[in-house]
PDB file of C-alpha atoms in Angstrom:
ATOM      1  CA  MET A  18       0.000   0.000   0.000  1.00  0.00           C
ATOM      2  CA  GLU A  19       1.505   3.313  -1.091  1.00  0.00           C
ATOM      3  CA  LEU A  20       0.906   6.333   1.113  1.00  0.00           C
ATOM      4  CA  PRO A  21      -0.191   9.572  -0.558  1.00  0.00           C
ATOM      5  CA  LEU A  22       2.566  12.144  -0.837  1.00  0.00           C
ATOM      6  CA  TRP A  23       0.732  14.552   1.444  1.00  0.00           C
ATOM      7  CA  LEU A  24       0.820  11.924   4.202  1.00  0.00           C
ATOM      8  CA  GLN A  25       4.514  11.118   3.699  1.00  0.00           C
ATOM      9  CA  LYS A  26       5.565  14.685   4.446  1.00  0.00           C
ATOM     10  CA  ASN A  27       5.188  16.991   7.392  1.00  0.00           C
ATOM     11  CA  SER A  28       3.072  19.881   6.225  1.00  0.00           C
ATOM     12  CA  GLU A  29       3.054  23.300   7.821  1.00  0.00           C
ATOM     13  CA  LEU A  30       0.050  23.818  10.043  1.00  0.00           C
ATOM     14  CA  PRO A  31      -1.942  27.053   9.746  1.00  0.00           C
ATOM     15  CA  THR A  32      -1.782  29.321  12.756  1.00  0.00           C
ATOM     16  CA  PHE A  33      -4.862  30.942  14.252  1.00  0.00           C
ATOM     17  CA  PRO A  34      -4.540  33.741  16.801  1.00  0.00           C
ATOM     18  CA  SER A  35      -7.340  32.339  18.929  1.00  0.00           C
ATOM     19  CA  LEU A  36      -5.604  28.986  19.249  1.00  0.00           C
ATOM     20  CA  GLN A  37      -2.017  30.121  19.779  1.00  0.00           C
ATOM     21  CA  SER A  38      -2.305  30.130  23.550  1.00  0.00           C
ATOM     22  CA  SER A  39      -3.656  26.589  23.836  1.00  0.00           C
ATOM     23  CA  SER A  40      -1.979  24.800  20.916  1.00  0.00           C
ATOM     24  CA  PRO A  41       1.649  23.708  20.809  1.00  0.00           C
ATOM     25  CA  ALA A  42       3.955  25.402  18.353  1.00  0.00           C
ATOM     26  CA  PRO A  43       4.290  23.771  14.930  1.00  0.00           C
ATOM     27  CA  GLN A  44       8.023  23.280  15.504  1.00  0.00           C
ATOM     28  CA  LYS A  45       7.359  21.365  18.706  1.00  0.00           C
ATOM     29  CA  ALA A  46       4.717  19.272  16.989  1.00  0.00           C
ATOM     30  CA  LYS A  47       7.219  18.422  14.284  1.00  0.00           C
ATOM     31  CA  ARG A  48       9.825  17.285  16.778  1.00  0.00           C
ATOM     32  CA  SER A  49       7.375  15.061  18.638  1.00  0.00           C
ATOM     33  CA  ASN A  50       5.525  13.719  15.602  1.00  0.00           C
ATOM     34  CA  PHE A  51       6.239  10.032  16.105  1.00  0.00           C
ATOM     35  CA  ILE A  52       3.236   9.111  13.918  1.00  0.00           C
ATOM     36  CA  GLN A  53       4.956  10.582  10.869  1.00  0.00           C
ATOM     37  CA  LYS A  54       8.198   8.748  11.626  1.00  0.00           C
ATOM     38  CA  THR A  55       6.375   5.454  12.124  1.00  0.00           C
ATOM     39  CA  LEU A  56       4.514   5.811   8.827  1.00  0.00           C
ATOM     40  CA  GLN A  57       7.744   6.604   7.014  1.00  0.00           C
ATOM     41  CA  GLY A  58       9.377   3.539   8.573  1.00  0.00           C
ATOM     42  CA  ILE A  59       6.483   1.330   7.461  1.00  0.00           C
ATOM     43  CA  VAL A  60       6.632   2.717   3.926  1.00  0.00           C
ATOM     44  CA  HIS A  61      10.399   2.120   3.812  1.00  0.00           C
ATOM     45  CA  LEU A  62      10.013  -1.476   5.019  1.00  0.00           C
ATOM     46  CA  ILE A  63       7.308  -2.289   2.479  1.00  0.00           C
ATOM     47  CA  ARG A  64       9.259  -0.697  -0.366  1.00  0.00           C
ATOM     48  CA  GLU A  65      12.393  -2.639   0.569  1.00  0.00           C
ATOM     49  CA  SER A  66      10.463  -5.920   0.740  1.00  0.00           C
ATOM     50  CA  VAL A  67       8.867  -5.322  -2.653  1.00  0.00           C
ATOM     51  CA  TYR A  68      12.261  -4.398  -4.102  1.00  0.00           C
ATOM     52  CA  SER A  69      13.828  -7.592  -2.728  1.00  0.00           C
ATOM     53  CA  GLU A  70      11.059  -9.676  -4.285  1.00  0.00           C
ATOM     54  CA  GLU A  71      11.553  -7.848  -7.572  1.00  0.00           C
ATOM     55  CA  ILE A  72      15.270  -8.741  -7.531  1.00  0.00           C
ATOM     56  CA  ALA A  73      14.415 -12.424  -7.035  1.00  0.00           C
ATOM     57  CA  LEU A  74      12.311 -12.324 -10.222  1.00  0.00           C
ATOM     58  CA  ARG A  75      15.059 -10.854 -12.406  1.00  0.00           C
ATOM     59  CA  PRO A  76      16.649 -13.061 -15.095  1.00  0.00           C
ATOM     60  CA  GLY A  77      20.039 -13.377 -13.407  1.00  0.00           C
ATOM     61  CA  PHE A  78      22.611 -16.109 -12.850  1.00  0.00           C
ATOM     62  CA  LEU A  79      21.701 -17.053  -9.281  1.00  0.00           C
ATOM     63  CA  GLN A  80      17.976 -16.578  -9.890  1.00  0.00           C
ATOM     64  CA  ALA A  81      18.071 -19.260 -12.584  1.00  0.00           C
ATOM     65  CA  MET A  82      19.997 -21.720 -10.408  1.00  0.00           C
ATOM     66  CA  ASP A  83      18.191 -24.572  -8.685  1.00  0.00           C
ATOM     67  CA  PRO A  84      17.464 -23.380  -5.111  1.00  0.00           C
ATOM     68  CA  ARG A  85      18.624 -26.686  -3.626  1.00  0.00           C
ATOM     69  CA  LEU A  86      22.050 -26.559  -5.244  1.00  0.00           C
ATOM     70  CA  LYS A  87      22.276 -22.834  -4.620  1.00  0.00           C
ATOM     71  CA  LEU A  88      21.707 -23.484  -0.932  1.00  0.00           C
ATOM     72  CA  LEU A  89      24.467 -26.100  -0.897  1.00  0.00           C
ATOM     73  CA  ALA A  90      26.880 -23.795  -2.713  1.00  0.00           C
ATOM     74  CA  ILE A  91      26.231 -20.873  -0.359  1.00  0.00           C
ATOM     75  CA  PHE A  92      26.522 -23.162   2.663  1.00  0.00           C
ATOM     76  CA  SER A  93      29.903 -24.485   1.509  1.00  0.00           C
ATOM     77  CA  LEU A  94      31.167 -20.936   1.030  1.00  0.00           C
ATOM     78  CA  LEU A  95      29.877 -19.963   4.472  1.00  0.00           C
ATOM     79  CA  ILE A  96      31.844 -22.779   6.083  1.00  0.00           C
ATOM     80  CA  THR A  97      34.961 -21.817   4.143  1.00  0.00           C
ATOM     81  CA  VAL A  98      34.686 -18.138   5.087  1.00  0.00           C
ATOM     82  CA  ASN A  99      34.557 -18.997   8.779  1.00  0.00           C
ATOM     83  CA  LEU A 100      37.563 -21.330   8.528  1.00  0.00           C
ATOM     84  CA  LEU A 101      39.916 -18.984   6.684  1.00  0.00           C
ATOM     85  CA  ARG A 102      42.467 -17.010   8.704  1.00  0.00           C
ATOM     86  CA  HIS A 103      44.054 -14.840   6.014  1.00  0.00           C
ATOM     87  CA  LEU A 104      42.433 -11.583   4.967  1.00  0.00           C
ATOM     88  CA  PRO A 105      43.533 -11.662   1.291  1.00  0.00           C
ATOM     89  CA  LEU A 106      41.732 -14.971   0.818  1.00  0.00           C
ATOM     90  CA  LEU A 107      38.631 -13.675   2.588  1.00  0.00           C
ATOM     91  CA  TRP A 108      38.449 -10.537   0.508  1.00  0.00           C
ATOM     92  CA  GLY A 109      39.109 -12.581  -2.607  1.00  0.00           C
ATOM     93  CA  ILE A 110      35.898 -14.458  -1.795  1.00  0.00           C
ATOM     94  CA  TYR A 111      34.143 -11.138  -1.297  1.00  0.00           C
ATOM     95  CA  LEU A 112      35.194  -9.946  -4.749  1.00  0.00           C
ATOM     96  CA  GLY A 113      33.798 -13.187  -6.127  1.00  0.00           C
ATOM     97  CA  ILE A 114      30.528 -12.534  -4.282  1.00  0.00           C
ATOM     98  CA  LEU A 115      30.277  -9.058  -5.807  1.00  0.00           C
ATOM     99  CA  THR A 116      30.898 -10.587  -9.230  1.00  0.00           C
ATOM    100  CA  LEU A 117      28.071 -13.058  -8.636  1.00  0.00           C
ATOM    101  CA  ALA A 118      25.858 -10.168  -7.556  1.00  0.00           C
ATOM    102  CA  MET A 119      26.585  -8.335 -10.799  1.00  0.00           C
ATOM    103  CA  LEU A 120      25.816 -11.467 -12.842  1.00  0.00           C
ATOM    104  CA  SER A 121      22.578 -11.820 -10.875  1.00  0.00           C
ATOM    105  CA  LYS A 122      21.618  -8.170 -11.492  1.00  0.00           C
ATOM    106  CA  VAL A 123      21.814  -7.300  -7.807  1.00  0.00           C
ATOM    107  CA  PRO A 124      23.070  -3.712  -7.367  1.00  0.00           C
ATOM    108  CA  SER A 125      26.449  -3.862  -5.632  1.00  0.00           C
ATOM    109  CA  ARG A 126      25.803  -0.571  -3.861  1.00  0.00           C
ATOM    110  CA  PHE A 127      22.539  -1.884  -2.433  1.00  0.00           C
ATOM    111  CA  LEU A 128      24.255  -5.072  -1.261  1.00  0.00           C
ATOM    112  CA  ILE A 129      27.163  -3.219   0.345  1.00  0.00           C
ATOM    113  CA  GLN A 130      24.936  -0.703   2.113  1.00  0.00           C
ATOM    114  CA  ARG A 131      22.634  -3.410   3.430  1.00  0.00           C
ATOM    115  CA  VAL A 132      25.534  -5.225   5.106  1.00  0.00           C
ATOM    116  CA  TRP A 133      28.441  -2.922   5.862  1.00  0.00           C
ATOM    117  CA  PHE A 134      26.444  -0.058   7.373  1.00  0.00           C
ATOM    118  CA  VAL A 135      25.372  -2.362  10.218  1.00  0.00           C
ATOM    119  CA  ILE A 136      27.911  -5.170  10.675  1.00  0.00           C
ATOM    120  CA  PRO A 137      30.943  -3.050  11.706  1.00  0.00           C
ATOM    121  CA  LEU A 138      28.869  -1.323  14.382  1.00  0.00           C
ATOM    122  CA  PHE A 139      27.486  -4.378  16.178  1.00  0.00           C
ATOM    123  CA  THR A 140      30.472  -6.663  15.641  1.00  0.00           C
ATOM    124  CA  GLY A 141      32.861  -3.826  16.478  1.00  0.00           C
ATOM    125  CA  ILE A 142      31.163  -3.289  19.833  1.00  0.00           C
ATOM    126  CA  MET A 143      31.565  -6.985  20.587  1.00  0.00           C
ATOM    127  CA  VAL A 144      35.275  -7.130  19.739  1.00  0.00           C
ATOM    128  CA  LEU A 145      36.199  -3.696  21.109  1.00  0.00           C
ATOM    129  CA  PRO A 146      37.599  -4.946  24.459  1.00  0.00           C
ATOM    130  CA  ALA A 147      39.845  -7.459  22.662  1.00  0.00           C
ATOM    131  CA  LEU A 148      41.732  -4.592  21.023  1.00  0.00           C
ATOM    132  CA  PHE A 149      43.455  -3.599  24.258  1.00  0.00           C
ATOM    133  CA  ASN A 150      46.362  -5.209  26.033  1.00  0.00           C
ATOM    134  CA  TRP A 151      44.388  -5.454  29.278  1.00  0.00           C
ATOM    135  CA  VAL A 152      42.191  -8.097  27.641  1.00  0.00           C
ATOM    136  CA  ARG A 153      44.472  -9.566  24.988  1.00  0.00           C
ATOM    137  CA  PRO A 154      48.206  -9.069  25.602  1.00  0.00           C
ATOM    138  CA  GLY A 155      50.326  -8.526  22.529  1.00  0.00           C
ATOM    139  CA  ASP A 156      52.684  -6.219  20.664  1.00  0.00           C
ATOM    140  CA  LEU A 157      52.209  -2.463  20.860  1.00  0.00           C
ATOM    141  CA  LEU A 158      50.369  -0.921  17.924  1.00  0.00           C
ATOM    142  CA  TRP A 159      48.955   2.328  19.321  1.00  0.00           C
ATOM    143  CA  GLN A 160      49.589   3.802  22.756  1.00  0.00           C
ATOM    144  CA  ILE A 161      46.437   5.068  24.469  1.00  0.00           C
ATOM    145  CA  TRP A 162      47.453   6.064  28.006  1.00  0.00           C
ATOM    146  CA  THR A 163      50.113   5.540  30.645  1.00  0.00           C
ATOM    147  CA  PHE A 164      49.032   5.579  34.286  1.00  0.00           C
ATOM    148  CA  ALA A 165      51.278   6.823  37.072  1.00  0.00           C
ATOM    149  CA  THR A 166      50.368   3.806  39.187  1.00  0.00           C
ATOM    150  CA  PRO A 167      49.061   0.471  37.910  1.00  0.00           C
ATOM    151  CA  PRO A 168      45.240   0.563  38.077  1.00  0.00           C
ATOM    152  CA  HIS A 169      43.303  -2.195  39.749  1.00  0.00           C
ATOM    153  CA  ILE A 170      39.732  -3.240  40.430  1.00  0.00           C
ATOM    154  CA  GLY A 171      39.715  -5.036  43.743  1.00  0.00           C
ATOM    155  CA  PRO A 172      42.188  -7.912  43.546  1.00  0.00           C
ATOM    156  CA  VAL A 173      42.510  -7.586  39.747  1.00  0.00           C
ATOM    157  CA  HIS A 174      45.557  -5.532  38.720  1.00  0.00           C
ATOM    158  CA  PHE A 175      46.207  -4.111  35.247  1.00  0.00           C
ATOM    159  CA  PRO A 176      49.434  -2.992  33.549  1.00  0.00           C
ATOM    160  CA  PRO A 177      50.223   0.733  33.789  1.00  0.00           C
ATOM    161  CA  GLU A 178      50.152   1.070  29.981  1.00  0.00           C
ATOM    162  CA  LEU A 179      46.922   0.915  28.008  1.00  0.00           C
ATOM    163  CA  PHE A 180      47.418   0.348  24.292  1.00  0.00           C
ATOM    164  CA  ILE A 181      45.949  -1.375  21.268  1.00  0.00           C
ATOM    165  CA  THR A 182      47.796  -4.551  20.385  1.00  0.00           C
ATOM    166  CA  ARG A 183      48.674  -5.662  16.890  1.00  0.00           C
ATOM    167  CA  GLN A 184      47.189  -9.104  17.545  1.00  0.00           C
ATOM    168  CA  GLY A 185      43.960  -7.612  18.887  1.00  0.00           C
ATOM    169  CA  PHE A 186      43.582  -5.221  15.965  1.00  0.00           C
ATOM    170  CA  TRP A 187      44.065  -7.814  13.246  1.00  0.00           C
ATOM    171  CA  GLY A 188      41.923 -10.298  15.155  1.00  0.00           C
ATOM    172  CA  ALA A 189      39.094  -7.753  15.214  1.00  0.00           C
ATOM    173  CA  VAL A 190      39.505  -7.038  11.499  1.00  0.00           C
ATOM    174  CA  LEU A 191      39.426 -10.778  10.787  1.00  0.00           C
ATOM    175  CA  LEU A 192      36.256 -11.308  12.816  1.00  0.00           C
ATOM    176  CA  ILE A 193      34.446  -8.330  11.280  1.00  0.00           C
ATOM    177  CA  SER A 194      35.462  -9.522   7.809  1.00  0.00           C
ATOM    178  CA  ARG A 195      34.178 -13.027   8.470  1.00  0.00           C
ATOM    179  CA  VAL A 196      30.861 -11.781   9.819  1.00  0.00           C
ATOM    180  CA  GLY A 197      30.382  -9.229   7.047  1.00  0.00           C
ATOM    181  CA  ILE A 198      31.157 -11.670   4.234  1.00  0.00           C
ATOM    182  CA  SER A 199      28.969 -14.362   5.809  1.00  0.00           C
ATOM    183  CA  VAL A 200      26.045 -11.951   6.090  1.00  0.00           C
ATOM    184  CA  THR A 201      26.648 -10.839   2.493  1.00  0.00           C
ATOM    185  CA  LEU A 202      26.333 -14.448   1.343  1.00  0.00           C
ATOM    186  CA  ALA A 203      23.110 -14.875   3.315  1.00  0.00           C
ATOM    187  CA  VAL A 204      21.669 -11.625   1.952  1.00  0.00           C
ATOM    188  CA  LEU A 205      22.599 -12.603  -1.600  1.00  0.00           C
ATOM    189  CA  LEU A 206      20.841 -15.936  -1.122  1.00  0.00           C
ATOM    190  CA  THR A 207      17.629 -14.327   0.129  1.00  0.00           C
ATOM    191  CA  LEU A 208      17.683 -11.614  -2.538  1.00  0.00           C
ATOM    192  CA  THR A 209      18.009 -14.066  -5.423  1.00  0.00           C
ATOM    193  CA  THR A 210      15.608 -16.733  -4.137  1.00  0.00           C
ATOM    194  CA  ARG A 211      11.886 -16.373  -3.636  1.00  0.00           C
ATOM    195  CA  TRP A 212      10.872 -17.064  -0.070  1.00  0.00           C
ATOM    196  CA  ASN A 213       8.631 -20.060  -0.784  1.00  0.00           C
ATOM    197  CA  ASN A 214      11.322 -21.662  -2.963  1.00  0.00           C
ATOM    198  CA  LEU A 215      13.904 -21.144  -0.232  1.00  0.00           C
ATOM    199  CA  LEU A 216      11.663 -22.815   2.349  1.00  0.00           C
ATOM    200  CA  ARG A 217      11.005 -25.710   0.014  1.00  0.00           C
ATOM    201  CA  ALA A 218      14.738 -26.112  -0.577  1.00  0.00           C
ATOM    202  CA  LEU A 219      15.325 -26.173   3.178  1.00  0.00           C
ATOM    203  CA  ARG A 220      12.678 -28.866   3.534  1.00  0.00           C
ATOM    204  CA  THR A 221      14.520 -30.920   0.901  1.00  0.00           C
ATOM    205  CA  PHE A 222      17.458 -31.142   3.306  1.00  0.00           C
ATOM    206  CA  PHE A 223      15.211 -32.460   6.096  1.00  0.00           C
ATOM    207  CA  VAL A 224      14.953 -29.250   8.082  1.00  0.00           C
ATOM    208  CA  PRO A 225      12.238 -29.909  10.723  1.00  0.00           C
ATOM    209  CA  LYS A 226       8.702 -29.009   9.706  1.00  0.00           C
ATOM    210  CA  ILE A 227       8.126 -26.867  12.783  1.00  0.00           C
ATOM    211  CA  PHE A 228      11.055 -24.668  11.792  1.00  0.00           C
ATOM    212  CA  ILE A 229       9.774 -24.291   8.226  1.00  0.00           C
ATOM    213  CA  VAL A 230       6.218 -23.559   9.353  1.00  0.00           C
ATOM    214  CA  THR A 231       7.418 -20.938  11.838  1.00  0.00           C
ATOM    215  CA  LEU A 232       9.465 -19.154   9.185  1.00  0.00           C
ATOM    216  CA  GLU A 233       6.673 -19.364   6.641  1.00  0.00           C
ATOM    217  CA  MET A 234       3.956 -18.004   8.917  1.00  0.00           C
ATOM    218  CA  THR A 235       6.180 -15.302  10.390  1.00  0.00           C
ATOM    219  CA  TYR A 236       7.166 -13.984   6.982  1.00  0.00           C
ATOM    220  CA  ARG A 237       3.632 -14.129   5.625  1.00  0.00           C
ATOM    221  CA  TYR A 238       1.708 -12.568   8.477  1.00  0.00           C
ATOM    222  CA  ILE A 239       4.208  -9.971   9.561  1.00  0.00           C
ATOM    223  CA  PHE A 240       3.130  -8.020   6.478  1.00  0.00           C
ATOM    224  CA  VAL A 241      -0.509  -8.453   7.416  1.00  0.00           C
ATOM    225  CA  LEU A 242       0.204  -6.988  10.852  1.00  0.00           C
ATOM    226  CA  ILE A 243       2.306  -4.207   9.319  1.00  0.00           C
ATOM    227  CA  THR A 244      -0.604  -3.313   7.041  1.00  0.00           C
ATOM    228  CA  LEU A 245      -2.907  -3.232  10.063  1.00  0.00           C
ATOM    229  CA  LEU A 246      -0.435  -1.016  11.921  1.00  0.00           C
ATOM    230  CA  GLU A 247      -0.183   1.270   8.904  1.00  0.00           C
ATOM    231  CA  ASP A 248      -3.968   1.661   8.780  1.00  0.00           C
ATOM    232  CA  MET A 249      -4.045   2.533  12.487  1.00  0.00           C
ATOM    233  CA  PHE A 250      -1.361   5.206  12.219  1.00  0.00           C
ATOM    234  CA  LEU A 251      -2.771   6.522   8.950  1.00  0.00           C
ATOM    235  CA  ALA A 252      -6.176   7.004  10.545  1.00  0.00           C
ATOM    236  CA  ARG A 253      -4.551   8.627  13.564  1.00  0.00           C
ATOM    237  CA  LYS A 254      -2.595  11.077  11.432  1.00  0.00           C
ATOM    238  CA  ALA A 255      -5.652  11.981   9.367  1.00  0.00           C
ATOM    239  CA  ARG A 256      -7.473  12.973  12.574  1.00  0.00           C
ATOM    240  CA  ASP A 257      -4.561  14.341  14.579  1.00  0.00           C
ATOM    241  CA  ALA A 258      -3.342  17.371  12.576  1.00  0.00           C
ATOM    242  CA  GLY A 259      -0.152  17.339  14.669  1.00  0.00           C
ATOM    243  CA  GLN A 260      -1.800  18.939  17.711  1.00  0.00           C
ATOM    244  CA  SER A 261      -1.905  16.020  20.178  1.00  0.00           C
ATOM    245  CA  SER A 262       0.033  16.306  23.417  1.00  0.00           C
ATOM    246  CA  GLY A 263       2.768  13.976  24.587  1.00  0.00           C
ATOM    247  CA  ALA A 264       0.430  12.232  27.021  1.00  0.00           C
ATOM    248  CA  GLU A 265      -2.126  11.603  24.282  1.00  0.00           C
ATOM    249  CA  GLN A 266       0.567  10.210  22.011  1.00  0.00           C
ATOM    250  CA  ARG A 267       1.782   7.839  24.728  1.00  0.00           C
ATOM    251  CA  ARG A 268      -1.772   6.646  25.355  1.00  0.00           C
ATOM    252  CA  PHE A 269      -2.179   6.011  21.650  1.00  0.00           C
ATOM    253  CA  VAL A 270       1.047   3.993  21.538  1.00  0.00           C
ATOM    254  CA  GLY A 271      -0.062   1.887  24.511  1.00  0.00           C
ATOM    255  CA  SER A 272      -3.494   1.195  23.080  1.00  0.00           C
ATOM    256  CA  SER A 273      -1.987   0.409  19.661  1.00  0.00           C
ATOM    257  CA  ILE A 274       0.394  -2.144  21.168  1.00  0.00           C
ATOM    258  CA  ALA A 275      -2.422  -3.811  23.087  1.00  0.00           C
ATOM    259  CA  HIS A 276      -4.733  -3.846  20.071  1.00  0.00           C
ATOM    260  CA  LEU A 277      -2.051  -5.231  17.758  1.00  0.00           C
ATOM    261  CA  PHE A 278      -1.135  -7.933  20.275  1.00  0.00           C
ATOM    262  CA  GLY A 279      -4.752  -8.987  20.664  1.00  0.00           C
ATOM    263  CA  LYS A 280      -5.274  -8.951  16.915  1.00  0.00           C
ATOM    264  CA  SER A 281      -2.209 -11.147  16.343  1.00  0.00           C
ATOM    265  CA  LEU A 282      -3.431 -13.697  18.907  1.00  0.00           C
ATOM    266  CA  GLN A 283      -6.871 -13.796  17.339  1.00  0.00           C
ATOM    267  CA  MET A 284      -5.400 -14.108  13.856  1.00  0.00           C
ATOM    268  CA  SER A 285      -3.085 -16.940  14.899  1.00  0.00           C
ATOM    269  CA  GLU A 286      -6.032 -18.973  16.183  1.00  0.00           C
ATOM    270  CA  GLU A 287      -8.081 -18.308  13.062  1.00  0.00           C
ATOM    271  CA  VAL A 288      -5.207 -19.156  10.721  1.00  0.00           C
ATOM    272  CA  TYR A 289      -4.376 -22.363  12.597  1.00  0.00           C
ATOM    273  CA  THR A 290      -8.003 -23.490  12.514  1.00  0.00           C
ATOM    274  CA  SER A 291      -8.463 -22.723   8.828  1.00  0.00           C
ATOM    275  CA  MET A 292      -5.193 -24.381   7.807  1.00  0.00           C
ATOM    276  CA  THR A 293      -5.966 -27.498   9.834  1.00  0.00           C
ATOM    277  CA  ALA A 294      -9.415 -27.686   8.262  1.00  0.00           C
ATOM    278  CA  ARG A 295      -7.819 -27.614   4.811  1.00  0.00           C
ATOM    279  CA  GLY A 296      -5.439 -30.466   5.585  1.00  0.00           C
ATOM    280  CA  TYR A 297      -2.202 -28.517   5.940  1.00  0.00           C
ATOM    281  CA  THR A 298       0.621 -30.831   7.071  1.00  0.00           C
ATOM    282  CA  GLY A 299       3.602 -28.474   7.048  1.00  0.00           C
ATOM    283  CA  GLU A 300       4.907 -29.441   3.622  1.00  0.00           C
ATOM    284  CA  ILE A 301       5.758 -26.609   1.238  1.00  0.00           C
ATOM    285  CA  HIS A 302       4.037 -26.786  -2.153  1.00  0.00           C
ATOM    286  CA  THR A 303       4.805 -24.269  -4.878  1.00  0.00           C
ATOM    287  CA  LEU A 304       3.520 -23.763  -8.397  1.00  0.00           C
ATOM    288  CA  GLN A 305       7.090 -23.712  -9.670  1.00  0.00           C
ATOM    289  CA  HIS A 306       8.804 -27.100  -9.940  1.00  0.00           C
ATOM    290  CA  PHE A 307      12.538 -27.369  -9.401  1.00  0.00           C
ATOM    291  CA  GLN A 308      14.438 -28.356 -12.518  1.00  0.00           C
ATOM    292  CA  LEU A 309      17.958 -29.677 -12.113  1.00  0.00           C
ATOM    293  CA  ARG A 310      20.219 -28.565 -14.958  1.00  0.00           C
ATOM    294  CA  TRP A 311      23.766 -29.526 -15.810  1.00  0.00           C
ATOM    295  CA  MET A 312      24.731 -25.873 -15.435  1.00  0.00           C
ATOM    296  CA  ASP A 313      23.518 -25.952 -11.835  1.00  0.00           C
ATOM    297  CA  VAL A 314      25.539 -29.089 -11.099  1.00  0.00           C
ATOM    298  CA  PHE A 315      28.603 -27.495 -12.691  1.00  0.00           C
ATOM    299  CA  SER A 316      28.134 -24.320 -10.624  1.00  0.00           C
ATOM    300  CA  LEU A 317      27.892 -26.367  -7.439  1.00  0.00           C
ATOM    301  CA  GLY A 318      31.050 -28.257  -8.391  1.00  0.00           C
ATOM    302  CA  VAL A 319      32.907 -25.003  -9.004  1.00  0.00           C
ATOM    303  CA  SER A 320      31.764 -23.693  -5.627  1.00  0.00           C
ATOM    304  CA  LEU A 321      32.901 -26.820  -3.789  1.00  0.00           C
ATOM    305  CA  MET A 322      36.227 -26.851  -5.639  1.00  0.00           C
ATOM    306  CA  ALA A 323      36.803 -23.179  -4.850  1.00  0.00           C
ATOM    307  CA  SER A 324      36.025 -23.798  -1.176  1.00  0.00           C
ATOM    308  CA  LEU A 325      38.485 -26.692  -0.951  1.00  0.00           C
ATOM    309  CA  THR A 326      41.162 -24.759  -2.840  1.00  0.00           C
ATOM    310  CA  LEU A 327      40.852 -21.721  -0.591  1.00  0.00           C
ATOM    311  CA  TYR A 328      40.959 -23.849   2.535  1.00  0.00           C
ATOM    312  CA  ALA A 329      44.070 -25.661   1.275  1.00  0.00           C
ATOM    313  CA  ALA A 330      45.721 -22.331   0.411  1.00  0.00           C
ATOM    314  CA  ASP A 331      44.956 -21.057   3.902  1.00  0.00           C
ATOM    315  CA  LYS A 332      46.613 -24.131   5.397  1.00  0.00           C
ATOM    316  CA  VAL A 333      49.666 -23.703   3.181  1.00  0.00           C
ATOM    317  CA  LEU A 334      50.035 -20.047   4.176  1.00  0.00           C
ATOM    318  CA  GLY A 335      49.830 -21.049   7.834  1.00  0.00           C
ATOM    319  CA  GLY A 336      50.117 -18.349  10.469  1.00  0.00           C
TER     320      GLY A 336
END
């Protein structure tokens, strides 16, 4: 559902002298207009989902590959990425991934932004303590501070110098690279494979039914709930005119959460009953039948050979 342009933008509110004493200033209403921000977030999510589905329908290299063999190829590369210890080999794989993305008509900029604007932040926070010699002793790379007396926390004593170690720095770079490249592979798989085909491919490899059903229902009905949430906020904005107080906005948020929670519970019961009545057993059935081609088998063989070669090269390099 596409929002009208006049609802996607904050419009200037007319000012009336008789209401200036009792109404908040337009600037304040703009700053506290969470309804507008929520609607924009919903629109962005829906647009991104539609765009991802549109990529999966493009006539590209990975889109034409059998989802079962594609899953095996990506899985083998994922294992290899997390076993490699040398950055040149890792980034060589990443260049290969970008090449596959180009052959599959996936915009490289979109792929890079979707991964590398998030991964360094969260993974970097996790590995940040390992940079310093207090956590991981090693060779000096960058001096941070020198204390007059060795600091301590209770019985735990620390060295008087605080610095970033060479081992900690390169270990952090290695971990961030592994995580980023692994997520890139996963994103490329989901972008080039329709969701129902991906679930069916997972079921081919004996993934438990309960796992498949949970993924299927979550993906399907999260958009139903998002549409319901969009309707609620759209109706609120159409009646609000940006003049509601902070207390009223908080009450609306609370009631919206409660209503959405109750609606999701009711919908889950109705969906379960209707699916059971129609004989649903958890198996994924699609209109598209998988067709195994020699090109798919060859692509899988190349992927497995590349994984083994890279792993052997990593062992030869040692370190």
